[in-house]
XYZ file of C-alpha atoms in Angstrom:
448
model
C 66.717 31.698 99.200
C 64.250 32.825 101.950
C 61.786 35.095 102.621
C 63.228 38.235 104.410
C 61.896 40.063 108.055
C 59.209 42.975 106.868
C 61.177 46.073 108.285
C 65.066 44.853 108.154
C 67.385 47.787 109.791
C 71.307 47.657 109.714
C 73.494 46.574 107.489
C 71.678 45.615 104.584
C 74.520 42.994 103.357
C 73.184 40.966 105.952
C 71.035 37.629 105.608
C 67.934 39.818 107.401
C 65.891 36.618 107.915
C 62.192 36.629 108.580
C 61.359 34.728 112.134
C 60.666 32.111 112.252
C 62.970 31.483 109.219
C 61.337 30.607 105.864
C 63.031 29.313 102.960
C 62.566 29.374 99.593
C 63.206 26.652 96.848
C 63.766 27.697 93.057
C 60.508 26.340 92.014
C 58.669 28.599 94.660
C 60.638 31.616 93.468
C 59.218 31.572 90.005
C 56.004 30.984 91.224
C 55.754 34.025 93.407
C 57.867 36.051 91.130
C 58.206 34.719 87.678
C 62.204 34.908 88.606
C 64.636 31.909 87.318
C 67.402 30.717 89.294
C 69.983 28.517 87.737
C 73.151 26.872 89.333
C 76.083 27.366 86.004
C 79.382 25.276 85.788
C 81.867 28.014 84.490
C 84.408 25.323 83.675
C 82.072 23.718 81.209
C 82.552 26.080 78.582
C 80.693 24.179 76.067
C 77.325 23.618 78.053
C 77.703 27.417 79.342
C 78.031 28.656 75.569
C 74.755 26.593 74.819
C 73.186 28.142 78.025
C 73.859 31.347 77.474
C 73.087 31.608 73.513
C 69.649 29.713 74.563
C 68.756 32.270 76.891
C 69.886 35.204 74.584
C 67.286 33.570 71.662
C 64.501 32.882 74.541
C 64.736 36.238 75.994
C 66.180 38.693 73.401
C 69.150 39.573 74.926
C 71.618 41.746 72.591
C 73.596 43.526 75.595
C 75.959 42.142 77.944
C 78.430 43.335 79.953
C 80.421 42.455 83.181
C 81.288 44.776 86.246
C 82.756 44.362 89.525
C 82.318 45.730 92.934
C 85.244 46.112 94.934
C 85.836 47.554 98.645
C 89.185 47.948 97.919
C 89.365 48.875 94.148
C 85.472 50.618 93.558
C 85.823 54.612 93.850
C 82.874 55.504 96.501
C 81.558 52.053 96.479
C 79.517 52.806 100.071
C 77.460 55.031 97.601
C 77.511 52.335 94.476
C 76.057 49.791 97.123
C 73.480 52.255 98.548
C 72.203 53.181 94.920
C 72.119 48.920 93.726
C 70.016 48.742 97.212
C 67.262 51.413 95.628
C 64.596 49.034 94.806
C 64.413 49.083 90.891
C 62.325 47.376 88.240
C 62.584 47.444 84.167
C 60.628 47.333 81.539
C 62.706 44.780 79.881
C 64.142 41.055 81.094
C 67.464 41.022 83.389
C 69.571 38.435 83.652
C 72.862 38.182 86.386
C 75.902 35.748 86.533
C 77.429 35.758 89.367
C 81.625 35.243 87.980
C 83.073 35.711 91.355
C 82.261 36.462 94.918
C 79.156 36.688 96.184
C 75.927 38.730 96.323
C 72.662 38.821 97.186
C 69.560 39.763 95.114
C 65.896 40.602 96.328
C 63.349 40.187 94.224
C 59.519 41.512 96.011
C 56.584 39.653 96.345
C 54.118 40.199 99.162
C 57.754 39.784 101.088
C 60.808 40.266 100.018
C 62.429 36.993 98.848
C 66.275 37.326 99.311
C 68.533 35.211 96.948
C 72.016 34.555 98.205
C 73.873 34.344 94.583
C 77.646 33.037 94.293
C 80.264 32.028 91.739
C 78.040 29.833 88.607
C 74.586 31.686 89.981
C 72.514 32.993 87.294
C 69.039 34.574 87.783
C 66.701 35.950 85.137
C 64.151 38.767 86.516
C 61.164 39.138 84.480
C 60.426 42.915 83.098
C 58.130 44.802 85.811
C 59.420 43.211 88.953
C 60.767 45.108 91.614
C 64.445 44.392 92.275
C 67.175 45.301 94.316
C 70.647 43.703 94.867
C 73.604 44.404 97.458
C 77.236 42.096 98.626
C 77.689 40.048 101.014
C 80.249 41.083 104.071
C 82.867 39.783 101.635
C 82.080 43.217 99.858
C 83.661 41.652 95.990
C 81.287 40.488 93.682
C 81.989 40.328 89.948
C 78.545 40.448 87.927
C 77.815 39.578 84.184
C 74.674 41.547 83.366
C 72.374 40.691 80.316
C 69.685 42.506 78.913
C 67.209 42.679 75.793
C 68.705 46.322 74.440
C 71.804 48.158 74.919
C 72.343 51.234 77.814
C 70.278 54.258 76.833
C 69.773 57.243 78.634
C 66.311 56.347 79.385
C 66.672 52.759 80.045
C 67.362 52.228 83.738
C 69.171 55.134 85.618
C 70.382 52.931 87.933
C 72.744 50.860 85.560
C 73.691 53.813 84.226
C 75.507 55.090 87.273
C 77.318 51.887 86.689
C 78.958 52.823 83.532
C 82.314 53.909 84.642
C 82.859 50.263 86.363
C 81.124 47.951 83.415
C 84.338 46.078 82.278
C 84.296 44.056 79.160
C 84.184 40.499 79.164
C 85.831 38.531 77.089
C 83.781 35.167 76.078
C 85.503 32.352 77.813
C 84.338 31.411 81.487
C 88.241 30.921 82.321
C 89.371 34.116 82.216
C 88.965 36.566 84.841
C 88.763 40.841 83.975
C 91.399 41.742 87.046
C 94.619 43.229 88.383
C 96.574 42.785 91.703
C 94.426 44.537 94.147
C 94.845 48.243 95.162
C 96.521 47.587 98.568
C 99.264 45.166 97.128
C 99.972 48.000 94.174
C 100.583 50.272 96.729
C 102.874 48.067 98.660
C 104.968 47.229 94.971
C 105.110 51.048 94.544
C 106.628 52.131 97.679
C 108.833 48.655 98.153
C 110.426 48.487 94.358
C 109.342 50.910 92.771
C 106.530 52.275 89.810
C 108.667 50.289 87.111
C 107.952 46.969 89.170
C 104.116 47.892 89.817
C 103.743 48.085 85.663
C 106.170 45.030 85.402
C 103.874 42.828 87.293
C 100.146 44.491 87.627
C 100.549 43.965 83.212
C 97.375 46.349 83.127
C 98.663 46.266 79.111
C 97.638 42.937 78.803
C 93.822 44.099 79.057
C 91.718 41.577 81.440
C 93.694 39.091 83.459
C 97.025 40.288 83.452
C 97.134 39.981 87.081
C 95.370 38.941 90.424
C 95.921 38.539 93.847
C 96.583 40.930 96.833
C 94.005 41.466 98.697
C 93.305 44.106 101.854
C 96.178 42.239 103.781
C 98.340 44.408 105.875
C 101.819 43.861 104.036
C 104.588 42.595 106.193
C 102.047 40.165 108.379
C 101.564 36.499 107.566
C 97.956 35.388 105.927
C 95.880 32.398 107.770
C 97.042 30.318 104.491
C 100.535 30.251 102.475
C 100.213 32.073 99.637
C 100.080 30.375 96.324
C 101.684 32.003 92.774
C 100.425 30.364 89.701
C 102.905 30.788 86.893
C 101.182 30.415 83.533
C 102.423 28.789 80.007
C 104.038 30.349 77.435
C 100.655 30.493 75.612
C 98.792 32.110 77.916
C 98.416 34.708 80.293
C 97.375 35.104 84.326
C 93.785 35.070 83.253
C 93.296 32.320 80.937
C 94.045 30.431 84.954
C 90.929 32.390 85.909
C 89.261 28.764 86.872
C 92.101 27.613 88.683
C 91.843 31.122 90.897
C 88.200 30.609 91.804
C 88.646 27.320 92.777
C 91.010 28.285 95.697
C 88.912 31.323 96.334
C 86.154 28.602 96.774
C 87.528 26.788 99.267
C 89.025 29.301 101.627
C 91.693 30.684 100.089
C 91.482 34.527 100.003
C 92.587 37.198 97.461
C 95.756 37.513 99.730
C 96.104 34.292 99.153
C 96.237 33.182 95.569
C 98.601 35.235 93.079
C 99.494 35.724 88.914
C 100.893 37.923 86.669
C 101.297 37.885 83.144
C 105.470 37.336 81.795
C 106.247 38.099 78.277
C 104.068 39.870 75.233
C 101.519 37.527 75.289
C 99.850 39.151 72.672
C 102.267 38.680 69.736
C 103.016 34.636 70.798
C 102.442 32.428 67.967
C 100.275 29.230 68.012
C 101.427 26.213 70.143
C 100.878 24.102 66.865
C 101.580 24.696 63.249
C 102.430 21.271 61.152
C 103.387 19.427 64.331
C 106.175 21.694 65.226
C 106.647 24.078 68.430
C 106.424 28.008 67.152
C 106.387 29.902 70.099
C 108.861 33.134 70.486
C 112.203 31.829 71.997
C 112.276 32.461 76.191
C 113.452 35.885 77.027
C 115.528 36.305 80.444
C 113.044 38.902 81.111
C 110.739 36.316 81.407
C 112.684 34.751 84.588
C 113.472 37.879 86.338
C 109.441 38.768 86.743
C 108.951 35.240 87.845
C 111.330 36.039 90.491
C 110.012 39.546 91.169
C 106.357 37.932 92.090
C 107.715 35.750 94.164
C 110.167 38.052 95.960
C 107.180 40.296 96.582
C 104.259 37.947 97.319
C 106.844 36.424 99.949
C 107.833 39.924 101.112
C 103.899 40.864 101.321
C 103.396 37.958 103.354
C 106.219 37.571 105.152
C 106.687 33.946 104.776
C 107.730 31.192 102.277
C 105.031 31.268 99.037
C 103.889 27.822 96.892
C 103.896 27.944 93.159
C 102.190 25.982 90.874
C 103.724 25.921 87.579
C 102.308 24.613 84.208
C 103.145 23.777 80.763
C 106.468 25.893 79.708
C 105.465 28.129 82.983
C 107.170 24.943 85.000
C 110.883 25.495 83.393
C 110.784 28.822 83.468
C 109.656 29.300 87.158
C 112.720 26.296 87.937
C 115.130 28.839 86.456
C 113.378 31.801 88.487
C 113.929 29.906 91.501
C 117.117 28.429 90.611
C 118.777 31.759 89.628
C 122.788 32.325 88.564
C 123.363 32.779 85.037
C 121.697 32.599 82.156
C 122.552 30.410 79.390
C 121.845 32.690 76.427
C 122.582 36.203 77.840
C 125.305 35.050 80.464
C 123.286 37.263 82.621
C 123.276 36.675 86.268
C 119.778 36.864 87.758
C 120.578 36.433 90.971
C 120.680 33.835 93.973
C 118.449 30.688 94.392
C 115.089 31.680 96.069
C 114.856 27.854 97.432
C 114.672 29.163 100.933
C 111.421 30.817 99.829
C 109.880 28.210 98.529
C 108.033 25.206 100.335
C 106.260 23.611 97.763
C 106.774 23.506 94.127
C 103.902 21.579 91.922
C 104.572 21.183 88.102
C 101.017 20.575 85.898
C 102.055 19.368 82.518
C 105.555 20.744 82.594
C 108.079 20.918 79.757
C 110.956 19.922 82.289
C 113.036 17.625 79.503
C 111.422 19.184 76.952
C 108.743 18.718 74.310
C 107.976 15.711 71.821
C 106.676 18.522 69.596
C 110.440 19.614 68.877
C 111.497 18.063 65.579
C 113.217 21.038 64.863
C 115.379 22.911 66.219
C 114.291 26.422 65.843
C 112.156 28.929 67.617
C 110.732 27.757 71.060
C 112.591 24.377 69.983
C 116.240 26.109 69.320
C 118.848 24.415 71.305
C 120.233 27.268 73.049
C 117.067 28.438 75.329
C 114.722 25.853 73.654
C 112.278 22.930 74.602
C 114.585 20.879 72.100
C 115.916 17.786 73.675
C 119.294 18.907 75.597
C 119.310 22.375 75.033
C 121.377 24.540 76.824
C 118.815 25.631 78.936
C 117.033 22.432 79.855
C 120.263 21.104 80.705
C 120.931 24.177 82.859
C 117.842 23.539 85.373
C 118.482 19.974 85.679
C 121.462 20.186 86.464
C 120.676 20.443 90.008
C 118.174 18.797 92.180
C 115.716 19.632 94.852
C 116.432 23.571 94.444
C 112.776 23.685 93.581
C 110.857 23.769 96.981
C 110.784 22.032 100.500
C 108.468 20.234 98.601
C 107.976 19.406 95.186
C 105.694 17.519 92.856
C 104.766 17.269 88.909
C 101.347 15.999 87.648
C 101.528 14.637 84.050
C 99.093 12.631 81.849
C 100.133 9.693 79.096
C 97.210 11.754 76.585
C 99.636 15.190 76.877
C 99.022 16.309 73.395
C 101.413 19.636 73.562
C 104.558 18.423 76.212
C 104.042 15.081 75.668
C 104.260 12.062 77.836
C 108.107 11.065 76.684
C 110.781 13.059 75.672
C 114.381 12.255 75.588
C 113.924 9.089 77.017
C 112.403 9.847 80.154
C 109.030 11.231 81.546
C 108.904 15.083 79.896
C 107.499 16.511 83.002
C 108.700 14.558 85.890
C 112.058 16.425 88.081
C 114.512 15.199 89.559
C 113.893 14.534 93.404
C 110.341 15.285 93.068
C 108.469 14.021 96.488
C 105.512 12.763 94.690
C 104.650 12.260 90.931
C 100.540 12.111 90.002
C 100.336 10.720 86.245
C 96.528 10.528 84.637
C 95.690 8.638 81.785
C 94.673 9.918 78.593
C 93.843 13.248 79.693
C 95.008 16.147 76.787
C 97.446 19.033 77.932
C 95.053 21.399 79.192
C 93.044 18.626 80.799
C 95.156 17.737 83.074
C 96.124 20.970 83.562
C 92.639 22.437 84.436
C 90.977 18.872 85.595
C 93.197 18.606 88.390
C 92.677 21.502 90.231
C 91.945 19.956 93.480
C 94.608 17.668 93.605
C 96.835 20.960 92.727
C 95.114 22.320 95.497
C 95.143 19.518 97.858
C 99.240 19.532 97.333
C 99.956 22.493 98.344
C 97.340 23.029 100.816
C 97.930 19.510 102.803
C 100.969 18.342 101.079
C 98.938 15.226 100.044
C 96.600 14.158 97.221
């Protein structure tokens, strides 16, 4: 936070410093201005529930709603940006989280006091003071707005104007309200085809179906391999939503980090009901996306991709990499796509199956099944190292879904595996969302 120069021309995205520079501490702030300024952890979704229905009681908030601003994806967003610059105030409370990217909001006291505001910011701006907000150069920030009453016609004209681009947001800090950027839609469209584009962009699914893209010119490397996450059976691109901003956060861009959503994630059962495994059974389907992503995130970037796997995602994406046929269709999906991979981390993967498979039916059948030396586990093992150049598995002894053992061996570990990372106690989607920068460090630097 500082205080910004009196008469700031240019670009107002950016940091338009007074001189000599002056900053300004959170305390400071809501002296001059009566503004708040908190710093949230999104991955705390306990504490952040507590947060947020605190502030709802203390400030009467009833309306919420999230939008994003996009270069690439926001019809006229020049003019959206000029019109969030107008300086505004309300009669009522505001309150902004910042979900992703980055912005900056100005709140006036005898100076303008510029707050820089990024992923976990929130900031509460008391009813009658002047406001305006605008991006940062990185031109993407998504915004969860809170207020005391919902959008009337005479409540504030310049939310309002925001109404086509409010998106709903869905109550769980992981997710993320996305789809593969503009750009890369175009590129699926005119390489494979509008079929493909639906296939993969899953708009279907509602928020998080898919992510990554970018402005990159397809057909030209980016500064950093591009990373695919392949979700579990369970879940969808977004529910990885936490795993996304953490690379975002640490220089990866949206070129850079890639999902989609396989399957009708929708109509999947429950992971547990009476101790046994009731998912839908795997569909080849399922495997030929998997290997459409990857085909086209290497093809956008022209370069070998890293994939990070978890849960049932891990098996599945083996199998999409592996290829040949499959062993309940006897469909042939293709070649191996080892030569596009360099490195291949599995988070609490199903690779010999699942100690939740008593019996064997459904997910646990022994045909396409997590059931000890089914068909299809005994398929992708068959092999070894057709993974990646590179290829590790993190596991934890506390894995309350894969387990820790199955079939005598370590469920998630593979064969050939260059490194194996095993955490104690942690539960299944601990380890799998607690470990996100030792996922990153692996595929970033190859070491922990």
């Amino acid at each position: 936070m500082w205080c910004m120069e009196a008469y700031p021309c240019g670009d107002p995205r950016l940091p338009h410093h007074c001189f000599p520079p002056k900053l300004v501490n959170p305390d400071e702030l809501t002296k001059r201005t009566g503004a708040l300024y908190y710093k949230l952890d999104l991955e705390d979704q306990v504490a952040l529930s507590k947060r947020i229905a605190i502030m709802k009681l203390e400030r009467n908030f009833t309306k919420e709603d999230t939008y994003t601003l996009d270069a690439q994806s926001t019809i006229d967003f020049k003019e959206k940006i000029a019109e969030l610059f107008e300086e505004t105030e309300s009669d009522e409370d505001q309150a902004r989280m910042i979900l992703d990217g980055s912005a900056y909001y100005d709140v006036e006291d005898e100076v303008w006091i510029r707050i820089f505001c990024e992923y976990g910011d929130l900031i509460i701006i008391p009813k009658g003071t002047a406001y305006r907000m605008t991006t940062t150069p990185k031109n993407f920030p998504q915004i969860r707005p809170a207020m005391s009453r919902p959008l009337k016609p005479n409540f504030s004209p310049l939310l309002l104007r925001l109404l086509p681009f409010l998106l709903v947001f869905v109550l769980s800090p992981t997710l993320i309200e996305a789809t593969f950027s503009t750009v890369f839609r175009q590129f699926l469209r005119q390489r494979y085809g509008e079929a493909v584009d639906k296939e993969l962009s899953r708009e279907d699914v509602g928020g998080g179906g898919s992510f990554g893209g970018g402005t990159h010119q397809a057909g030209q490397q980016t500064k950093r391999r591009p990373v695919i996450l392949v979700h579990g059976i369970t879940n969808n691109a977004g529910t990885f939503g936490s795993i996304q901003h953490f690379f975002r956060n640490n220089d990866y861009g949206d070129d850079e980090v890639y999902g989609t959503t396989y399957g009708i994630c929708r109509d999947v059962l429950p992971l547990r009901q009476s101790g046994q495994l009731q998912q839908k059974e795997f569909a080849m389907p399922s495997i030929a996306q998997i290997r459409m992503i990857v085909l086209a995130v290497s093809s956008y970037t022209a370069g070998k991709v890293n994939i990070i796997a978890y849960s049932m995602g891990s098996p599945i994406a083996r199998k999409a990499i592996m290829g040949g046929v499959c062993v309940d269709t006897n469909e042939d999906v293709g070649p191996p796509l080892s030569g596009l991979v360099h490195t291949f981390v599995g988070v609490a993967g199903a690779n010999w199956g699942s100690f939740l498979c008593v019996l064997p039916f459904g997910s646990c059948n022994l045909v396409n099944g997590m059931a000890c030396g089914s068909r299809f586990l005994n398929d992708i093992n068959s092999r070894k190292r057709y993974e990646g150049d590179v290829i590790y598995t993190i596991y934890s002894t506390g894995d309350d879904k894969v387990g820790y053992r199955t079939c005598g061996r370590i469920a998630s570990a593979i064969d050939g595996e260059n490194g194996a990372f095993q955490k104690e106690g942690l539960s299944h989607d601990a380890v799998i969302f607690n470990t996100a920068n030792l996922q990153y460090n692996l595929v970033t630097h190859n070491a922990p």
